[in-house]
Each structure stands twice: as C-alpha cells, then as structure tokens.
C-alpha cells in the first residue's frame, strides 16, 4: 500500500492511496500548540494522543485510504507494508510513524512502515552479475572498557 502526500495550497494536503485520490486534510491540525484547542500534544509528551491525530489525518473514516488500510491489514502477517511518500520537507518533518489506530496500537507495530521516494524518483536496483557474498566479523570486546572495567567476552558462537 502506498500513501502519497502533496501540499495543494497553503497547508492543505492531498492524500493519494495506490494512485487513487483519497481525501485532504489541513497540516496545521498536526502541529502541536497548547494555545489552540484541538491541536495534538507534542509527540514525545503523549505519543498515543499525537499518533491518533496523525492516524485520523491519514485514514479518516470512509476514505479510500481507510478502506485500503483495512484490506492491507487483512493480508498474511509479514506481507503488510505501508510506503509513505511525502512530497515536501514540511510533510517529511511530520512524525507519521506515530500513527496510532482506534484500538490504541501503533500502526508501525502492525505492518512494515517505510518512507520512500515518489515513483518518478525511484531507481531500479542494480542487476546482480554473480552471487552475493557477505563477510561478517563478529565483535568481541574482551578486555577493558574506557573506564577500565573488565568486559565479558561475547558468546559469538551461541549468537
């Protein structure tokens, strides 16, 4: 599922879901301000409350985005993904990952939540000419730390 956000005029944001127009919302409604009634709190102060405001902006009832999300969440576990494409820096600055549904769960804990580029800006991954080889070096901090305390060796074989 791909959600694209674009500023239309001023602070009005248009939401497109998998290429279909869904709805619009006012970006100011997501800007915390204690002096203005109805504005969400700072995300770090009350993450679930802020996340509810973000969720309501992205997935209002009876919108295309809301129906598509419900369909996406019915997919087998591990196959669910939300790609969020924000077209401007002001939209990229919003903490969309805090989106918190009506059931109180953060959306990012229910599906893969990733940010991405617009389709026109994406590049195809390079073709692999041969097998992929991965070299890994397991750390083993045996010895002393910066304060001179003895460090236990890691169980590299066990991990």
Coordinates of N, CA and C in Angstrom, one line a residue:
X1 N 0.8 -1.2 0.0 CA 0.0 0.0 0.0 C 0.9 1.2 0.0
X2 N 0.6 2.2 -0.9 CA 1.4 3.4 -1.0 C 0.5 4.6 -0.8
X3 N 0.9 5.4 0.2 CA 0.2 6.7 0.5 C 1.1 7.8 0.1
X4 N 0.6 8.7 -0.8 CA 1.4 9.8 -1.3 C 0.7 11.1 -0.7
X5 N 1.6 12.0 -0.2 CA 1.1 13.2 0.4 C 1.7 14.4 -0.4
X6 N 0.8 15.4 -0.8 CA 1.3 16.5 -1.5 C 0.5 17.8 -1.0
X7 N 1.3 18.9 -0.9 CA 0.7 20.1 -0.5 C -0.1 20.7 -1.7
X8 N -1.3 21.0 -1.5 CA -2.1 21.6 -2.6 C -2.0 23.1 -2.6
X9 N -2.5 23.7 -1.6 CA -2.4 25.2 -1.4 C -2.3 25.5 0.0
X10 N -1.4 26.4 0.4 CA -1.2 26.7 1.8 C -0.8 25.5 2.6
X11 N -1.7 25.1 3.5 CA -1.4 24.0 4.4 C -2.3 22.8 4.1
X12 N -3.1 22.8 3.0 CA -4.0 21.7 2.7 C -3.2 20.6 2.0
X13 N -3.3 19.4 2.5 CA -2.6 18.2 2.0 C -3.5 17.3 1.3
X14 N -3.2 16.9 0.1 CA -4.0 15.9 -0.6 C -3.3 14.5 -0.4
X15 N -4.2 13.5 -0.2 CA -3.7 12.2 0.1 C -4.2 11.3 -1.1
X16 N -3.2 10.5 -1.6 CA -3.5 9.6 -2.7 C -3.1 8.2 -2.2
X17 N -3.9 7.2 -2.4 CA -3.6 5.9 -2.0 C -3.6 5.0 -3.2
X18 N -2.4 4.4 -3.4 CA -2.2 3.5 -4.5 C -2.7 4.1 -5.8
X19 N -2.4 5.4 -6.0 CA -2.8 6.1 -7.2 C -4.2 6.6 -7.3
X20 N -5.0 6.4 -6.3 CA -6.4 6.8 -6.2 C -6.5 8.0 -5.3
X21 N -7.1 9.1 -5.7 CA -7.3 10.2 -4.8 C -8.2 9.8 -3.6
X22 N -7.8 10.1 -2.4 CA -8.5 9.7 -1.2 C -9.2 10.8 -0.5
X23 N -8.4 11.8 0.0 CA -9.0 12.9 0.8 C -8.0 14.0 1.0
X24 N -8.4 15.0 1.7 CA -7.5 16.1 2.0 C -7.6 16.4 3.5
X25 N -6.6 17.0 4.1 CA -6.6 17.5 5.5 C -5.7 18.7 5.6
X26 N -5.9 19.4 6.7 CA -5.1 20.6 7.0 C -3.9 20.2 7.8
X27 N -2.7 20.5 7.3 CA -1.4 20.1 8.0 C -1.3 20.9 9.4
X28 N -1.9 22.0 9.5 CA -1.9 22.7 10.8 C -2.5 21.9 11.9
X29 N -3.5 21.0 11.6 CA -4.1 20.2 12.6 C -3.2 19.2 13.2
X30 N -2.0 19.0 12.6 CA -1.0 18.1 13.2 C 0.1 18.9 13.9
X31 N 0.0 20.2 13.9 CA 1.1 21.0 14.5 C 0.7 21.2 16.0
X32 N 1.5 20.7 16.9 CA 1.2 20.9 18.3 C 1.3 22.3 18.7
X33 N 0.3 22.8 19.5 CA 0.2 24.1 20.0 C -0.8 24.1 21.2
X34 N -0.2 24.3 22.4 CA -1.0 24.3 23.6 C -2.1 25.4 23.6
X35 N -1.8 26.5 22.9 CA -2.7 27.6 23.0 C -4.0 27.5 22.1
X36 N -3.9 26.5 21.2 CA -5.0 26.3 20.2 C -5.8 25.0 20.5
X37 N -7.0 25.1 20.8 CA -7.9 23.9 21.2 C -7.9 23.0 19.9
X38 N -7.9 21.7 20.2 CA -8.0 20.7 19.1 C -6.7 20.3 18.5
X39 N -5.6 21.0 18.9 CA -4.3 20.6 18.4 C -3.7 19.5 19.2
X40 N -3.0 18.6 18.6 CA -2.4 17.5 19.3 C -1.2 17.9 20.2
X41 N -0.9 17.1 21.2 CA 0.3 17.4 22.1 C 1.6 17.1 21.3
X42 N 2.7 17.5 22.0 CA 4.0 17.1 21.4 C 4.1 15.6 21.4
X43 N 4.6 15.0 20.3 CA 4.7 13.6 20.2 C 5.4 12.9 21.3
X44 N 6.5 13.5 21.8 CA 7.3 12.8 22.9 C 6.5 12.9 24.3
X45 N 5.7 13.9 24.4 CA 4.9 14.1 25.7 C 3.8 13.0 25.8
X46 N 3.0 12.9 24.7 CA 1.9 12.0 24.7 C 1.9 11.3 23.3
X47 N 2.7 10.3 23.1 CA 2.8 9.7 21.8 C 1.5 9.1 21.2
X48 N 0.7 8.4 22.0 CA -0.5 7.8 21.5 C -1.5 8.9 21.1
X49 N -1.6 9.9 21.9 CA -2.6 11.0 21.6 C -2.1 11.7 20.3
X50 N -0.9 12.0 20.1 CA -0.4 12.6 18.9 C -0.6 11.6 17.7
X51 N -0.3 10.4 18.0 CA -0.4 9.3 17.0 C -1.9 9.2 16.5
X52 N -2.8 9.4 17.4 CA -4.2 9.3 17.0 C -4.6 10.5 16.0
X53 N -4.0 11.7 16.2 CA -4.2 12.8 15.3 C -3.6 12.5 14.0
X54 N -2.5 11.9 13.9 CA -1.8 11.5 12.7 C -2.6 10.5 11.9
X55 N -3.1 9.5 12.7 CA -3.9 8.4 12.1 C -5.2 9.0 11.5
X56 N -5.8 9.9 12.2 CA -7.1 10.5 11.8 C -6.9 11.3 10.5
X57 N -5.7 11.9 10.4 CA -5.4 12.7 9.2 C -5.1 11.8 8.0
X58 N -4.4 10.7 8.2 CA -4.1 9.8 7.1 C -5.2 8.9 6.7
X59 N -6.0 8.5 7.7 CA -7.1 7.4 7.4 C -8.4 7.8 8.0
X60 N -9.0 8.9 7.6 CA -10.3 9.3 8.1 C -11.4 8.2 7.7
X61 N -12.4 8.1 8.5 CA -13.5 7.1 8.2 C -14.0 7.3 6.8
X62 N -14.3 6.1 6.2 CA -14.9 6.1 4.8 C -14.1 6.6 3.7
X63 N -12.8 6.9 3.9 CA -11.9 7.4 2.9 C -11.3 6.2 2.1
X64 N -10.8 6.4 0.9 CA -10.1 5.4 0.2 C -9.0 4.8 1.0
X65 N -8.2 5.7 1.6 CA -7.0 5.3 2.4 C -7.5 4.4 3.5
X66 N -8.6 4.7 4.2 CA -9.0 3.9 5.3 C -9.5 2.5 4.8
X67 N -10.2 2.4 3.7 CA -10.6 1.1 3.2 C -9.4 0.3 2.7
X68 N -8.4 0.9 2.1 CA -7.2 0.2 1.6 C -6.4 -0.3 2.8
X69 N -6.3 0.5 3.9 CA -5.6 0.1 5.1 C -6.2 -1.2 5.7
X70 N -7.5 -1.1 5.8 CA -8.3 -2.3 6.3 C -8.0 -3.5 5.5
X71 N -7.9 -3.4 4.2 CA -7.6 -4.5 3.3 C -6.2 -5.0 3.5
X72 N -5.3 -4.0 3.7 CA -3.8 -4.3 3.8 C -3.6 -5.1 5.1
X73 N -4.3 -4.7 6.2 CA -4.1 -5.4 7.5 C -4.7 -6.8 7.5
X74 N -5.5 -7.1 6.5 CA -6.0 -8.5 6.4 C -5.1 -9.4 5.7
X75 N -4.0 -8.9 5.1 CA -3.0 -9.7 4.4 C -2.3 -10.6 5.4
X76 N -1.7 -11.7 5.0 CA -1.0 -12.6 5.9 C 0.2 -11.8 6.6
X77 N 0.4 -12.1 7.8 CA 1.5 -11.4 8.6 C 2.8 -11.5 7.8
X78 N 3.5 -10.4 7.8 CA 4.8 -10.3 7.1 C 4.7 -9.8 5.7
X79 N 3.5 -9.7 5.2 CA 3.2 -9.3 3.8 C 2.7 -7.8 3.8
X80 N 2.3 -7.3 5.0 CA 1.7 -6.0 5.1 C 2.8 -4.9 5.0
X81 N 2.5 -3.9 4.2 CA 3.5 -2.8 4.1 C 2.8 -1.5 3.8
X82 N 3.3 -0.4 4.4 CA 2.8 0.9 4.1 C 4.0 1.7 3.7
X83 N 4.0 2.2 2.4 CA 5.0 3.1 1.9 C 4.4 4.5 1.9
X84 N 5.1 5.4 2.6 CA 4.6 6.8 2.7 C 5.5 7.7 1.9
X85 N 5.0 8.4 1.0 CA 5.8 9.3 0.1 C 5.3 10.7 0.4
X86 N 6.2 11.5 1.0 CA 5.9 12.9 1.3 C 6.6 13.8 0.3
X87 N 5.9 14.7 -0.4 CA 6.5 15.4 -1.5 C 7.2 16.7 -1.1
X88 N 7.1 17.1 0.1 CA 7.9 18.3 0.6 C 8.5 18.1 1.9
X89 N 9.5 19.0 2.2 CA 10.2 18.9 3.5 C 9.2 19.1 4.7
X90 N 8.2 20.0 4.5 CA 7.3 20.2 5.6 C 6.5 18.9 5.9
X91 N 6.2 18.2 4.9 CA 5.5 16.9 5.1 C 6.4 15.8 5.6
X92 N 7.6 15.8 5.2 CA 8.6 14.9 5.7 C 8.9 15.1 7.2
X93 N 8.7 16.3 7.6 CA 9.0 16.6 9.0 C 8.0 16.1 10.0
X94 N 6.9 15.7 9.5 CA 5.8 15.2 10.4 C 6.2 13.7 10.9
X95 N 6.0 13.4 12.1 CA 6.3 12.1 12.6 C 5.2 11.1 12.3
X96 N 5.1 10.7 11.1 CA 4.0 9.9 10.6 C 4.0 8.5 11.3
X97 N 5.2 8.1 11.7 CA 5.4 6.8 12.3 C 4.6 6.6 13.6
X98 N 4.2 7.7 14.2 CA 3.4 7.7 15.4 C 2.0 7.3 15.2
X99 N 1.5 7.2 14.0 CA 0.1 6.9 13.7 C -0.4 5.8 14.6
X100 N -1.4 6.1 15.3 CA -2.0 5.1 16.3 C -3.5 5.0 16.0
X101 N -3.9 3.7 15.8 CA -5.3 3.4 15.4 C -6.2 3.5 16.6
X102 N -7.5 3.4 16.2 CA -8.6 3.4 17.2 C -8.4 2.4 18.3
X103 N -7.8 1.3 18.0 CA -7.6 0.2 19.0 C -6.5 0.5 20.0
X104 N -5.8 1.6 19.7 CA -4.7 2.0 20.6 C -3.3 1.5 20.2
X105 N -3.2 0.8 19.1 CA -2.0 0.2 18.7 C -1.3 1.1 17.6
X106 N 0.0 1.2 17.7 CA 0.7 2.0 16.7 C 0.8 1.2 15.4
X107 N 0.5 1.9 14.3 CA 0.4 1.2 13.0 C 1.7 0.6 12.7
X108 N 2.8 1.3 13.0 CA 4.2 0.7 12.7 C 4.5 -0.6 13.4
X109 N 3.7 -0.9 14.4 CA 3.9 -2.2 15.0 C 3.0 -3.3 14.4
X110 N 2.1 -2.9 13.5 CA 1.2 -3.9 12.9 C 1.6 -4.2 11.4
X111 N 2.4 -3.4 10.8 CA 2.9 -3.6 9.5 C 4.2 -2.9 9.2
X112 N 4.9 -3.2 8.1 CA 6.1 -2.5 7.8 C 5.8 -1.1 7.4
X113 N 6.3 -0.1 8.0 CA 6.0 1.3 7.8 C 7.3 1.9 7.3
X114 N 7.4 2.2 6.0 CA 8.6 2.8 5.4 C 8.3 4.1 4.7
X115 N 9.3 5.0 4.6 CA 9.2 6.2 3.8 C 9.9 5.9 2.5
X116 N 9.4 6.6 1.5 CA 10.1 6.4 0.2 C 10.0 7.6 -0.7
X117 N 10.6 7.4 -1.9 CA 10.6 8.5 -2.9 C 9.4 8.3 -3.8
X118 N 9.0 9.4 -4.5 CA 8.0 9.3 -5.5 C 8.4 8.4 -6.6
X119 N 7.4 7.7 -7.2 CA 7.7 6.7 -8.2 C 8.7 7.3 -9.3
X120 N 8.5 8.5 -9.7 CA 9.4 9.1 -10.7 C 10.8 9.3 -10.3
X121 N 11.1 9.3 -9.0 CA 12.4 9.5 -8.5 C 13.1 8.2 -8.1
X122 N 12.4 7.1 -8.2 CA 13.0 5.8 -7.8 C 13.9 5.2 -8.9
X123 N 14.9 4.5 -8.5 CA 15.8 3.8 -9.4 C 15.7 2.3 -9.3
X124 N 15.8 1.7 -10.4 CA 15.8 0.2 -10.3 C 17.1 -0.3 -9.6
X125 N 17.0 -1.4 -8.8 CA 18.2 -1.9 -8.2 C 19.1 -2.4 -9.2
X126 N 20.4 -2.4 -9.0 CA 21.4 -2.9 -10.0 C 21.2 -4.4 -10.2
X127 N 21.4 -4.9 -11.4 CA 21.4 -6.3 -11.7 C 22.6 -7.0 -11.0
X128 N 22.4 -8.1 -10.4 CA 23.5 -8.8 -9.8 C 24.2 -9.6 -10.9
X129 N 25.5 -9.5 -11.0 CA 26.2 -10.2 -12.0 C 26.7 -11.6 -11.5
X130 N 26.7 -11.7 -10.2 CA 27.1 -13.0 -9.6 C 26.4 -13.2 -8.3
X131 N 26.7 -14.3 -7.6 CA 26.1 -14.5 -6.3 C 26.6 -13.4 -5.3
X132 N 25.8 -13.2 -4.3 CA 26.1 -12.2 -3.3 C 27.0 -12.9 -2.2
X133 N 28.1 -12.3 -1.9 CA 28.9 -12.8 -0.8 C 28.9 -11.8 0.4
X134 N 28.6 -12.3 1.6 CA 28.6 -11.4 2.7 C 29.7 -11.8 3.7
X135 N 30.5 -10.9 4.1 CA 31.6 -11.1 5.0 C 31.2 -10.4 6.3
X136 N 31.2 -11.2 7.4 CA 30.8 -10.6 8.7 C 31.9 -10.9 9.7
X137 N 32.2 -9.9 10.5 CA 33.2 -10.0 11.6 C 32.5 -9.8 12.9
X138 N 32.5 -10.8 13.7 CA 31.8 -10.7 15.0 C 32.6 -9.9 16.0
X139 N 32.1 -8.9 16.6 CA 32.8 -8.2 17.6 C 33.0 -9.0 18.9
X140 N 34.1 -8.8 19.5 CA 34.4 -9.5 20.8 C 35.2 -8.5 21.7
X141 N 34.4 -7.8 22.5 CA 35.1 -6.7 23.3 C 35.8 -7.2 24.5
X142 N 36.4 -8.3 24.5 CA 37.1 -8.8 25.7 C 38.2 -7.8 26.0
X143 N 38.4 -7.6 27.2 CA 39.4 -6.6 27.7 C 38.8 -5.7 28.7
X144 N 39.1 -4.4 28.5 CA 38.6 -3.4 29.4 C 37.9 -2.3 28.7
X145 N 36.9 -1.7 29.3 CA 36.2 -0.6 28.6 C 36.9 0.7 28.9
X146 N 36.4 1.8 28.5 CA 37.0 3.1 28.6 C 37.2 3.5 30.1
X147 N 36.4 2.9 31.0 CA 36.5 3.2 32.4 C 37.4 2.2 33.1
X148 N 37.9 1.3 32.4 CA 38.8 0.3 33.0 C 38.1 -0.9 33.5
X149 N 36.8 -1.0 33.4 CA 36.1 -2.2 33.9 C 36.3 -3.3 32.9
X150 N 36.4 -4.5 33.5 CA 36.6 -5.7 32.7 C 35.3 -6.1 31.9
X151 N 35.4 -6.4 30.7 CA 34.3 -6.8 29.8 C 34.2 -8.3 29.7
X152 N 33.0 -8.8 29.7 CA 32.8 -10.2 29.5 C 32.9 -10.5 28.0
X153 N 33.6 -11.6 27.6 CA 33.6 -11.9 26.1 C 32.2 -12.2 25.7
X154 N 31.8 -11.9 24.5 CA 30.5 -12.2 23.9 C 30.5 -13.7 23.5
X155 N 29.3 -14.3 23.6 CA 29.0 -15.6 23.2 C 28.8 -15.6 21.7
X156 N 29.9 -15.4 20.9 CA 29.8 -15.2 19.5 C 29.2 -16.5 18.8
X157 N 29.7 -17.7 19.2 CA 29.3 -18.9 18.6 C 27.8 -19.2 18.9
X158 N 27.4 -18.8 20.2 CA 26.0 -19.0 20.5 C 25.0 -18.1 19.8
X159 N 25.5 -16.9 19.5 CA 24.6 -16.0 18.8 C 24.6 -16.2 17.3

